[in-house]
Amino acid sequence: MKWIKVSSYEEMSKVACSIFVKQLQHKSNSVLGFATGGSPVGFYKEIVKSYQAGEISFDHVRSFNLDEYIGIPSNSPASYYSYMVENFFQHVNISKENYHLPDGNAIDLKEECVRYDKSIEESGGIDLQLLGIGVNGHIAFNEPGTSFASLTNIVNLTESTRIENARYFENIADVPTQAITMGIQSIMNTKKIVLTAFGDKKVAAIDQLYSGKITEDYPASQLLMHPNLTVIYGSEG
Ligand code: PGA
């Protein structure tokens, strides 16, 4: 496990990017795990720059995202699909058939969960996974109390997560109440994990992780059992 303390959001983004660049230079057909939210926006900017500078290519990359809302169209600006296209996919040479997000509009959502885990497995598994962390210790949409054995599944979003994510919607009533998320076990199955957290708001979450106590009440704590975890963190204060 590696803890890297940074002094700015930009530095966090650059350090995370450099790990992905190294991964792609070492294995051009890597399977990458991507995240959405505020934390990775700077990371995507950096990795697009590395692509534009010719340091890396996404020609042979396959990717899987952690999660997607249930019940909003994928072309809605608030969907994670749109986030990924806007922040990343449209700027690099990754082809549409090579990037994947869970389908939050699948007719059979349970079957979609099984299909998603299977398609990750069939790709050979995720080589490098990017993660953020919620103020309550959630990873992806795995909220406190989630079983560490969970695979991709349908979850009810907690009120605190809906409030946190309301910034991406016109008003809180528009925030979906459910999502499909890779489970904690699905995340643990990835070969390397980079967790990013910056800002005063995340200090308590990182302190809790650092304390080393492993409990399902704090989903991120299971990551401490992962053989290859890097935490890149810091705050203004
Ligand atoms: P954030 O969210 O990157 O938008 O802070 C992370 C998370 O809630 O997992």
Coordinates of N, CA and C and ligand atoms in Angstrom, one line a residue:
M1 N 0.8 -1.2 0.0 CA 0.0 0.0 0.0 C 0.9 1.2 0.0
K2 N 0.5 2.2 -0.8 CA 1.3 3.4 -0.9 C 0.4 4.6 -0.6
W3 N 0.9 5.5 0.3 CA 0.1 6.7 0.5 C 1.0 7.9 0.0
I4 N 0.4 8.6 -0.9 CA 1.1 9.8 -1.5 C 0.4 11.1 -1.1
K5 N 1.0 11.9 -0.4 CA 0.4 13.2 0.1 C 0.7 14.2 -1.0
V6 N -0.3 15.0 -1.4 CA -0.1 16.0 -2.4 C -0.6 17.3 -1.8
S7 N -0.1 18.4 -2.4 CA -0.5 19.7 -1.8 C -1.5 20.5 -2.7
S8 N -1.9 19.9 -3.8 CA -2.9 20.6 -4.6 C -3.7 19.5 -5.4
Y9 N -4.9 19.9 -5.8 CA -5.7 19.1 -6.7 C -5.0 18.8 -8.0
E10 N -4.3 19.8 -8.5 CA -3.6 19.6 -9.8 C -2.5 18.5 -9.6
E11 N -1.8 18.6 -8.5 CA -0.7 17.6 -8.2 C -1.4 16.2 -8.1
M12 N -2.5 16.1 -7.4 CA -3.2 14.8 -7.3 C -3.5 14.3 -8.7
S13 N -4.0 15.2 -9.5 CA -4.4 14.7 -10.9 C -3.2 14.3 -11.7
K14 N -2.1 15.0 -11.5 CA -0.9 14.7 -12.3 C -0.3 13.3 -11.8
V15 N -0.3 13.2 -10.5 CA 0.3 11.9 -10.0 C -0.5 10.7 -10.4
A16 N -1.9 10.9 -10.3 CA -2.7 9.8 -10.8 C -2.5 9.5 -12.3
C17 N -2.5 10.6 -13.0 CA -2.3 10.4 -14.5 C -1.0 9.7 -14.8
S18 N 0.1 10.0 -14.0 CA 1.4 9.4 -14.3 C 1.3 7.9 -14.1
I19 N 0.5 7.5 -13.2 CA 0.4 6.0 -12.9 C -0.3 5.3 -14.1
F20 N -1.3 6.0 -14.6 CA -2.0 5.5 -15.8 C -1.1 5.5 -17.1
V21 N -0.4 6.5 -17.2 CA 0.5 6.6 -18.4 C 1.6 5.5 -18.3
K22 N 2.1 5.3 -17.1 CA 3.1 4.2 -17.0 C 2.4 2.8 -17.3
Q23 N 1.2 2.7 -16.8 CA 0.5 1.4 -17.1 C 0.3 1.2 -18.6
L24 N 0.0 2.2 -19.3 CA -0.3 2.1 -20.7 C 1.0 1.9 -21.5
Q25 N 2.1 2.5 -21.0 CA 3.4 2.4 -21.7 C 3.9 1.0 -21.5
H26 N 3.5 0.4 -20.4 CA 4.0 -1.0 -20.1 C 3.1 -2.0 -20.8
K27 N 1.8 -1.7 -20.9 CA 0.8 -2.7 -21.5 C -0.2 -1.8 -22.3
S28 N 0.0 -1.8 -23.6 CA -0.9 -0.9 -24.4 C -2.3 -1.4 -24.5
N29 N -2.5 -2.7 -24.2 CA -3.9 -3.2 -24.3 C -4.5 -3.4 -22.9
S30 N -4.1 -2.5 -22.0 CA -4.6 -2.5 -20.6 C -6.1 -2.4 -20.6
V31 N -6.7 -3.0 -19.5 CA -8.1 -2.8 -19.2 C -8.1 -1.9 -18.1
L32 N -8.8 -0.7 -18.3 CA -8.8 0.4 -17.3 C -10.1 0.5 -16.6
G33 N -10.1 0.8 -15.4 CA -11.4 1.1 -14.6 C -11.5 2.6 -14.4
F34 N -12.6 3.2 -14.8 CA -12.7 4.6 -14.6 C -13.8 5.0 -13.7
A35 N -13.7 6.2 -13.1 CA -14.6 6.7 -12.1 C -15.2 8.1 -12.6
T36 N -16.2 8.5 -12.0 CA -16.8 9.8 -12.4 C -16.8 10.7 -11.1
G37 N -17.4 11.8 -11.2 CA -17.5 12.7 -10.0 C -16.5 13.9 -10.1
G38 N -16.3 14.6 -9.0 CA -15.5 15.8 -9.1 C -14.0 15.4 -9.0
S39 N -13.7 14.4 -8.3 CA -12.2 14.1 -8.1 C -11.5 13.8 -9.4
P40 N -12.1 13.0 -10.3 CA -11.3 12.7 -11.5 C -11.3 13.7 -12.7
V41 N -12.0 14.8 -12.5 CA -12.0 15.8 -13.7 C -10.6 16.2 -14.1
G42 N -9.8 16.6 -13.1 CA -8.4 17.0 -13.4 C -7.6 15.9 -14.0
F43 N -7.8 14.7 -13.5 CA -7.1 13.5 -14.0 C -7.4 13.3 -15.5
Y44 N -8.7 13.4 -15.9 CA -9.0 13.3 -17.3 C -8.3 14.4 -18.1
K45 N -8.3 15.6 -17.6 CA -7.6 16.7 -18.3 C -6.1 16.3 -18.6
E46 N -5.5 15.8 -17.5 CA -4.1 15.4 -17.6 C -3.9 14.3 -18.6
I47 N -4.7 13.3 -18.5 CA -4.5 12.1 -19.4 C -4.8 12.4 -20.9
V48 N -5.7 13.4 -21.1 CA -6.0 13.8 -22.5 C -4.7 14.6 -23.0
K49 N -4.1 15.3 -22.1 CA -2.9 16.0 -22.5 C -1.8 15.0 -22.9
S50 N -1.7 14.0 -22.1 CA -0.6 13.0 -22.3 C -0.9 12.3 -23.7
Y51 N -2.2 12.1 -24.0 CA -2.6 11.5 -25.3 C -2.2 12.5 -26.4
Q52 N -2.5 13.7 -26.2 CA -2.3 14.7 -27.3 C -0.8 14.9 -27.5
A53 N 0.0 14.7 -26.4 CA 1.5 14.8 -26.6 C 2.1 13.5 -27.2
G54 N 1.2 12.6 -27.5 CA 1.7 11.3 -28.1 C 2.4 10.3 -27.1
E55 N 2.2 10.5 -25.9 CA 2.8 9.6 -24.9 C 2.1 8.3 -24.8
I56 N 0.8 8.3 -25.0 CA 0.0 7.1 -24.9 C -1.1 7.1 -26.0
S57 N -1.6 5.9 -26.2 CA -2.7 5.7 -27.1 C -3.8 4.8 -26.4
F58 N -5.0 5.0 -26.9 CA -6.1 4.2 -26.3 C -6.6 3.2 -27.4
D59 N -5.9 3.1 -28.4 CA -6.2 2.2 -29.5 C -6.6 0.8 -29.1
H60 N -5.8 0.3 -28.1 CA -6.1 -1.1 -27.7 C -6.6 -1.2 -26.3
V61 N -7.0 -0.1 -25.8 CA -7.5 -0.1 -24.4 C -9.0 -0.5 -24.3
R62 N -9.4 -1.2 -23.3 CA -10.8 -1.4 -23.0 C -11.0 -0.8 -21.7
S63 N -12.2 -0.3 -21.4 CA -12.4 0.4 -20.1 C -13.8 0.0 -19.6
F64 N -13.9 0.0 -18.3 CA -15.1 -0.2 -17.6 C -15.3 0.9 -16.5
N65 N -16.5 1.5 -16.5 CA -16.8 2.4 -15.4 C -17.4 1.8 -14.2
L66 N -17.2 2.4 -13.1 CA -17.7 1.9 -11.9 C -19.2 1.8 -11.8
D67 N -19.9 2.8 -12.3 CA -21.3 2.9 -12.0 C -22.1 3.7 -12.9
E68 N -23.4 3.7 -12.8 CA -24.3 4.5 -13.6 C -25.6 4.6 -12.9
Y69 N -26.3 5.8 -13.1 CA -27.6 5.9 -12.5 C -28.6 5.0 -13.2
I70 N -29.6 4.7 -12.5 CA -30.8 3.9 -13.1 C -31.8 4.9 -13.5
G71 N -32.3 4.8 -14.7 CA -33.5 5.5 -15.1 C -33.3 6.9 -15.6
I72 N -32.1 7.3 -15.9 CA -32.0 8.5 -16.7 C -31.4 8.2 -18.1
P73 N -31.8 8.8 -19.1 CA -31.3 8.4 -20.5 C -29.8 8.6 -20.5
S74 N -29.1 7.7 -21.3 CA -27.6 7.8 -21.3 C -27.2 9.1 -21.9
N75 N -28.0 9.7 -22.8 CA -27.6 11.0 -23.3 C -28.0 12.2 -22.5
S76 N -28.6 12.0 -21.3 CA -28.9 13.1 -20.4 C -27.5 13.7 -19.9
P77 N -27.4 15.0 -19.8 CA -26.1 15.5 -19.4 C -25.7 15.0 -18.0
A78 N -26.6 14.6 -17.2 CA -26.2 14.1 -15.8 C -25.8 12.7 -15.8
S79 N -26.0 11.9 -16.9 CA -25.6 10.5 -16.8 C -24.1 10.4 -16.8
Y80 N -23.6 9.3 -16.2 CA -22.2 9.1 -16.2 C -21.6 8.8 -17.5
Y81 N -22.5 8.3 -18.4 CA -22.1 8.0 -19.8 C -21.7 9.4 -20.4
S82 N -22.6 10.4 -20.2 CA -22.3 11.7 -20.8 C -21.0 12.3 -20.2
Y83 N -20.9 12.2 -18.9 CA -19.7 12.7 -18.2 C -18.5 12.1 -18.9
M84 N -18.5 10.8 -19.1 CA -17.3 10.2 -19.6 C -17.0 10.6 -21.0
V85 N -18.0 10.8 -21.8 CA -17.8 11.2 -23.2 C -17.3 12.6 -23.2
E86 N -17.9 13.5 -22.4 CA -17.5 14.9 -22.4 C -16.1 15.1 -21.8
N87 N -15.8 14.4 -20.7 CA -14.5 14.7 -20.0 C -13.4 13.9 -20.6
F88 N -13.7 12.8 -21.3 CA -12.6 11.9 -21.7 C -12.7 11.3 -23.1
F89 N -13.8 10.4 -23.3 CA -13.8 9.6 -24.4 C -13.7 10.4 -25.8
Q90 N -14.4 11.5 -25.8 CA -14.4 12.2 -27.1 C -13.1 12.9 -27.4
H91 N -12.2 12.9 -26.4 CA -10.9 13.6 -26.6 C -9.8 12.6 -27.0
V92 N -10.0 11.3 -26.9 CA -8.9 10.3 -27.2 C -9.4 9.3 -28.2
N93 N -8.4 8.4 -28.6 CA -8.7 7.5 -29.6 C -9.2 6.1 -29.1
I94 N -10.2 6.2 -28.2 CA -10.8 5.0 -27.7 C -12.1 4.7 -28.5
S95 N -12.2 3.5 -29.0 CA -13.4 3.3 -29.8 C -14.6 2.9 -29.0
K96 N -15.8 3.3 -29.5 CA -17.0 3.1 -28.7 C -17.2 1.7 -28.2
E97 N -16.9 0.7 -29.0 CA -17.1 -0.6 -28.6 C -16.1 -1.1 -27.5
N98 N -15.1 -0.2 -27.2 CA -14.2 -0.6 -26.2 C -14.4 0.0 -24.8
Y99 N -15.3 1.0 -24.7 CA -15.6 1.5 -23.4 C -17.0 1.0 -22.9
H100 N -17.1 0.8 -21.6 CA -18.3 0.2 -21.1 C -18.7 0.9 -19.8
L101 N -20.0 1.1 -19.7 CA -20.6 1.5 -18.4 C -21.8 0.6 -18.2
P102 N -22.1 0.4 -16.9 CA -23.4 -0.4 -16.7 C -24.5 0.3 -17.4
D103 N -25.5 -0.4 -17.9 CA -26.6 0.2 -18.6 C -27.8 0.4 -17.6
G104 N -27.9 1.6 -17.1 CA -29.0 1.9 -16.1 C -30.4 1.9 -16.7
N105 N -30.5 1.6 -18.0 CA -31.8 1.5 -18.6 C -32.1 0.1 -19.2
A106 N -31.3 -0.8 -18.8 CA -31.5 -2.2 -19.2 C -32.9 -2.6 -18.8
I107 N -33.5 -3.5 -19.7 CA -34.9 -3.9 -19.3 C -34.8 -4.8 -18.1
D108 N -33.8 -5.7 -18.1 CA -33.6 -6.6 -16.9 C -32.4 -6.1 -16.2
L109 N -32.5 -5.3 -15.1 CA -31.4 -4.7 -14.5 C -30.5 -5.7 -13.7
K110 N -31.2 -6.8 -13.2 CA -30.5 -7.8 -12.5 C -29.5 -8.6 -13.5
E111 N -30.1 -8.8 -14.6 CA -29.3 -9.5 -15.6 C -28.1 -8.6 -16.1
E112 N -28.4 -7.3 -16.2 CA -27.4 -6.4 -16.6 C -26.2 -6.4 -15.6
C113 N -26.5 -6.6 -14.3 CA -25.4 -6.6 -13.3 C -24.5 -7.9 -13.6
V114 N -25.2 -9.0 -13.8 CA -24.4 -10.2 -14.0 C -23.6 -10.1 -15.3
R115 N -24.3 -9.5 -16.4 CA -23.6 -9.4 -17.6 C -22.3 -8.5 -17.5
Y116 N -22.5 -7.4 -16.7 CA -21.4 -6.5 -16.5 C -20.2 -7.1 -15.9
D117 N -20.4 -7.9 -14.8 CA -19.3 -8.6 -14.1 C -18.6 -9.6 -15.1
K118 N -19.5 -10.2 -15.9 CA -19.0 -11.3 -16.8 C -18.2 -10.6 -17.9
S119 N -18.6 -9.4 -18.3 CA -17.8 -8.8 -19.4 C -16.5 -8.3 -18.9
I120 N -16.5 -7.9 -17.6 CA -15.1 -7.5 -17.1 C -14.2 -8.7 -17.0
E121 N -14.8 -9.8 -16.5 CA -14.1 -11.1 -16.4 C -13.5 -11.5 -17.8
E122 N -14.4 -11.4 -18.8 CA -14.0 -11.9 -20.1 C -12.9 -11.0 -20.7
S123 N -12.8 -9.8 -20.3 CA -11.8 -8.9 -20.8 C -10.4 -9.3 -20.2
G124 N -10.5 -10.1 -19.2 CA -9.2 -10.5 -18.5 C -9.1 -9.8 -17.2
G125 N -10.0 -9.0 -16.8 CA -10.0 -8.3 -15.6 C -9.4 -6.9 -15.7
I126 N -9.8 -6.0 -14.8 CA -9.3 -4.6 -14.8 C -7.9 -4.6 -14.3
D127 N -7.0 -4.0 -15.1 CA -5.5 -3.9 -14.7 C -5.3 -2.8 -13.7
L128 N -6.0 -1.7 -14.0 CA -5.8 -0.5 -13.1 C -7.1 0.3 -13.0
Q129 N -7.5 0.5 -11.7 CA -8.8 1.1 -11.4 C -8.6 2.4 -10.7
L130 N -9.3 3.4 -11.2 CA -9.3 4.7 -10.6 C -10.5 4.8 -9.7
L131 N -10.3 5.3 -8.5 CA -11.4 5.5 -7.5 C -11.4 6.8 -6.8
G132 N -12.6 7.3 -6.5 CA -12.8 8.4 -5.5 C -13.3 7.8 -4.2
I133 N -13.6 8.6 -3.3 CA -14.2 8.2 -2.0 C -15.2 9.1 -1.6
G134 N -16.3 8.6 -1.1 CA -17.4 9.5 -0.6 C -17.1 10.0 0.8
V135 N -17.7 11.1 1.2 CA -17.4 11.6 2.6 C -17.8 10.6 3.6
N136 N -18.7 9.7 3.3 CA -19.2 8.6 4.2 C -18.4 7.3 4.0
G137 N -17.3 7.4 3.2 CA -16.5 6.2 2.9 C -17.0 5.3 1.8
H138 N -18.0 5.8 1.1 CA -18.5 4.9 0.0 C -17.4 4.9 -1.1
I139 N -17.4 3.7 -1.8 CA -16.6 3.6 -3.0 C -17.6 3.2 -4.1
A140 N -17.5 3.8 -5.3 CA -18.5 3.8 -6.3 C -19.8 4.1 -5.6
F141 N -20.9 3.3 -5.8 CA -22.1 3.6 -5.0 C -22.3 2.6 -3.9
N142 N -21.2 2.0 -3.5 CA -21.4 1.1 -2.3 C -21.4 1.9 -1.0
E143 N -22.6 2.0 -0.5 CA -22.8 2.8 0.7 C -22.4 2.0 2.0
P144 N -22.3 2.7 3.1 CA -22.0 2.0 4.3 C -23.0 0.9 4.6
G145 N -22.4 -0.3 5.0 CA -23.3 -1.5 5.3 C -23.3 -2.5 4.1
T146 N -22.7 -2.0 3.0 CA -22.7 -3.0 1.8 C -21.7 -4.1 2.2
S147 N -22.2 -5.3 1.8 CA -21.3 -6.5 2.0 C -20.0 -6.4 1.2
F148 N -18.9 -6.8 1.9 CA -17.6 -6.8 1.2 C -17.6 -7.8 0.0
A149 N -18.6 -8.7 0.1 CA -18.6 -9.8 -1.0 C -19.5 -9.3 -2.2
S150 N -19.9 -8.1 -2.2 CA -20.9 -7.7 -3.3 C -20.2 -7.6 -4.6
L151 N -21.0 -8.1 -5.6 CA -20.6 -7.9 -7.0 C -21.4 -6.8 -7.6
T152 N -21.4 -6.6 -8.9 CA -22.2 -5.5 -9.5 C -23.6 -5.7 -9.1
N153 N -24.2 -4.7 -8.6 CA -25.6 -4.8 -8.1 C -26.4 -3.5 -8.2
I154 N -27.6 -3.6 -7.9 CA -28.5 -2.4 -7.9 C -28.6 -1.8 -6.5
V155 N -28.4 -0.5 -6.4 CA -28.4 0.0 -5.0 C -29.3 1.2 -4.9
N156 N -29.9 1.4 -3.7 CA -30.6 2.6 -3.4 C -29.6 3.6 -2.9
L157 N -29.7 4.8 -3.4 CA -28.7 5.8 -3.0 C -29.2 6.4 -1.7
T158 N -28.2 6.7 -0.8 CA -28.5 7.3 0.4 C -28.9 8.8 0.2
E159 N -29.6 9.3 1.2 CA -30.0 10.7 1.1 C -28.7 11.6 1.0
S160 N -27.7 11.3 1.7 CA -26.5 12.1 1.7 C -25.8 12.1 0.4
T161 N -25.8 10.9 -0.3 CA -25.2 10.8 -1.6 C -26.0 11.6 -2.6
R162 N -27.4 11.5 -2.5 CA -28.2 12.2 -3.4 C -28.0 13.8 -3.3
I163 N -27.9 14.2 -2.0 CA -27.7 15.6 -1.8 C -26.3 16.0 -2.4
E164 N -25.3 15.2 -2.1 CA -24.0 15.5 -2.7 C -24.0 15.6 -4.2
N165 N -24.8 14.7 -4.8 CA -24.8 14.7 -6.3 C -25.8 15.6 -6.9
A166 N -26.5 16.3 -6.1 CA -27.6 17.2 -6.6 C -27.0 18.3 -7.5
R167 N -25.7 18.6 -7.2 CA -25.0 19.7 -8.0 C -25.0 19.4 -9.5
Y168 N -25.2 18.1 -9.9 CA -25.2 17.8 -11.3 C -26.6 17.8 -11.9
F169 N -27.6 18.2 -11.1 CA -29.0 18.2 -11.6 C -29.6 19.5 -11.3
E170 N -30.7 19.8 -12.0 CA -31.4 21.0 -11.7 C -31.9 21.2 -10.3
N171 N -32.5 20.1 -9.8 CA -32.8 20.1 -8.4 C -32.8 18.7 -7.8
I172 N -32.8 18.6 -6.5 CA -32.6 17.3 -5.9 C -33.7 16.3 -6.2
A173 N -34.9 16.7 -6.6 CA -35.9 15.8 -6.9 C -35.5 15.0 -8.2
D174 N -34.7 15.6 -9.0 CA -34.2 15.0 -10.3 C -33.2 13.9 -10.1
V175 N -32.5 13.9 -8.9 CA -31.4 13.0 -8.7 C -32.0 11.6 -8.6
P176 N -31.6 10.6 -9.4 CA -32.1 9.3 -9.3 C -32.0 8.7 -7.9
T177 N -32.8 7.7 -7.6 CA -32.8 7.1 -6.3 C -32.1 5.8 -6.3
Q178 N -31.8 5.3 -7.5 CA -31.0 4.0 -7.6 C -29.9 4.1 -8.6
A179 N -29.0 3.2 -8.5 CA -27.9 3.1 -9.5 C -27.5 1.7 -9.6
I180 N -26.7 1.4 -10.7 CA -26.0 0.1 -10.8 C -24.6 0.4 -10.5
T181 N -24.0 -0.4 -9.6 CA -22.6 -0.1 -9.2 C -21.8 -1.4 -9.2
M182 N -20.6 -1.4 -9.6 CA -19.7 -2.5 -9.3 C -19.6 -2.7 -7.8
G183 N -19.6 -3.9 -7.4 CA -19.6 -4.2 -6.0 C -18.2 -4.0 -5.4
I184 N -18.2 -4.2 -4.1 CA -16.9 -4.1 -3.4 C -15.9 -5.2 -3.8
Q185 N -16.5 -6.4 -4.0 CA -15.7 -7.5 -4.4 C -15.2 -7.3 -5.9
S186 N -16.1 -6.7 -6.7 CA -15.8 -6.5 -8.1 C -14.6 -5.5 -8.1
I187 N -14.6 -4.5 -7.2 CA -13.5 -3.6 -7.1 C -12.2 -4.2 -6.6
M188 N -12.4 -5.1 -5.6 CA -11.2 -5.8 -5.1 C -10.6 -6.7 -6.1
N189 N -11.4 -7.2 -7.1 CA -10.8 -8.1 -8.1 C -9.9 -7.4 -9.1
T190 N -9.9 -6.0 -9.1 CA -9.0 -5.3 -10.0 C -7.6 -5.5 -9.5
K191 N -6.7 -5.4 -10.5 CA -5.3 -5.7 -10.2 C -4.5 -4.6 -9.4
K192 N -4.8 -3.4 -9.8 CA -4.2 -2.2 -9.1 C -5.3 -1.2 -8.9
I193 N -5.2 -0.5 -7.8 CA -6.2 0.6 -7.5 C -5.5 1.9 -7.2
V194 N -6.0 3.0 -7.7 CA -5.5 4.3 -7.4 C -6.7 5.1 -6.8
L195 N -6.6 5.4 -5.6 CA -7.7 6.1 -4.9 C -7.3 7.6 -4.8
T196 N -8.2 8.5 -5.3 CA -7.8 9.9 -5.2 C -8.8 10.7 -4.3
A197 N -8.3 11.6 -3.4 CA -9.2 12.3 -2.6 C -8.5 13.6 -2.2
F198 N -9.1 14.7 -2.6 CA -8.5 16.0 -2.2 C -9.5 17.0 -1.7
G199 N -9.1 17.7 -0.7 CA -10.0 18.8 -0.1 C -10.3 18.5 1.3
D200 N -10.7 19.6 2.0 CA -11.0 19.6 3.4 C -12.1 18.6 3.7
K201 N -13.1 18.6 2.7 CA -14.2 17.7 2.9 C -13.9 16.2 3.0
K202 N -12.7 15.9 2.4 CA -12.3 14.5 2.4 C -11.4 14.1 3.5
V203 N -11.0 15.0 4.3 CA -10.0 14.7 5.3 C -10.4 13.6 6.3
A204 N -11.7 13.8 6.8 CA -12.2 12.8 7.7 C -12.2 11.4 7.1
A205 N -12.7 11.4 5.8 CA -12.8 10.1 5.1 C -11.4 9.4 5.0
I206 N -10.4 10.2 4.7 CA -9.0 9.6 4.5 C -8.5 9.3 5.9
D207 N -8.7 10.1 6.9 CA -8.2 9.7 8.3 C -8.8 8.4 8.7
Q208 N -10.1 8.2 8.4 CA -10.8 7.0 8.8 C -10.1 5.8 8.1
L209 N -9.8 6.0 6.8 CA -9.2 4.9 6.1 C -7.8 4.6 6.7
Y210 N -7.1 5.7 6.9 CA -5.7 5.6 7.5 C -5.7 4.8 8.8
S211 N -6.8 5.0 9.6 CA -6.8 4.4 10.9 C -6.7 2.9 10.8
G212 N -7.0 2.3 9.7 CA -6.8 0.9 9.5 C -7.9 -0.1 9.9
K213 N -9.0 0.5 10.4 CA -10.1 -0.3 10.9 C -10.9 -0.8 9.7
I214 N -11.1 -2.1 9.6 CA -11.8 -2.7 8.5 C -13.2 -3.1 8.9
T215 N -14.2 -2.4 8.3 CA -15.6 -2.6 8.7 C -16.5 -2.3 7.5
E216 N -17.6 -3.1 7.4 CA -18.5 -2.9 6.3 C -19.2 -1.6 6.5
D217 N -19.1 -1.0 7.7 CA -19.7 0.4 7.9 C -18.9 1.4 7.2
Y218 N -17.8 1.0 6.7 CA -16.9 2.0 6.0 C -16.3 1.3 4.8
P219 N -17.1 1.3 3.7 CA -16.8 0.5 2.5 C -15.4 0.6 2.1
A220 N -14.8 1.8 2.1 CA -13.4 1.9 1.5 C -12.4 1.1 2.3
S221 N -12.8 0.8 3.6 CA -11.8 0.1 4.4 C -11.4 -1.2 3.9
Q222 N -12.2 -1.8 3.1 CA -11.9 -3.1 2.5 C -10.7 -3.0 1.6
L223 N -10.5 -1.8 1.0 CA -9.3 -1.6 0.1 C -8.0 -1.8 0.8
L224 N -8.0 -1.7 2.1 CA -6.8 -1.9 2.9 C -6.3 -3.4 2.7
M225 N -7.2 -4.3 2.3 CA -6.8 -5.7 2.1 C -6.3 -5.9 0.6
H226 N -6.4 -4.8 -0.2 CA -6.0 -5.0 -1.6 C -4.5 -5.1 -1.7
P227 N -3.9 -6.0 -2.5 CA -2.5 -6.1 -2.6 C -1.8 -4.9 -3.3
N228 N -2.5 -4.1 -4.1 CA -1.8 -3.0 -4.8 C -2.7 -1.7 -4.8
L229 N -2.7 -1.1 -3.7 CA -3.5 0.1 -3.5 C -2.5 1.3 -3.3
T230 N -2.8 2.4 -4.1 CA -2.2 3.7 -3.9 C -3.2 4.7 -3.6
V231 N -3.0 5.4 -2.5 CA -3.9 6.5 -2.1 C -3.2 7.8 -2.4
I232 N -3.8 8.7 -3.2 CA -3.3 10.0 -3.4 C -4.2 11.0 -2.8
Y233 N -3.7 11.7 -1.8 CA -4.6 12.5 -1.0 C -4.0 13.8 -0.6
G234 N -4.8 14.7 -0.1 CA -4.3 16.0 0.4 C -5.5 16.9 0.6
S235 N -5.1 18.1 1.2 CA -6.2 19.1 1.5 C -5.5 20.5 1.5
E236 N -6.4 21.4 1.4 CA -5.9 22.8 1.4 C -5.3 23.2 2.7
G237 N -5.9 22.7 3.8 CA -5.5 23.1 5.1 C -4.2 22.5 5.7
Ligands
PGA1 P1 -16.3 13.2 -5.8 O1 -17.1 11.9 -5.3 O2 -15.1 12.8 -6.6 O3 -17.3 13.9 -6.6 O4 -15.9 13.9 -4.5 C1 -16.4 10.8 -5.0 C2 -17.4 9.8 -4.5 O5 -18.4 10.2 -3.9 O6 -17.1 8.6 -4.7

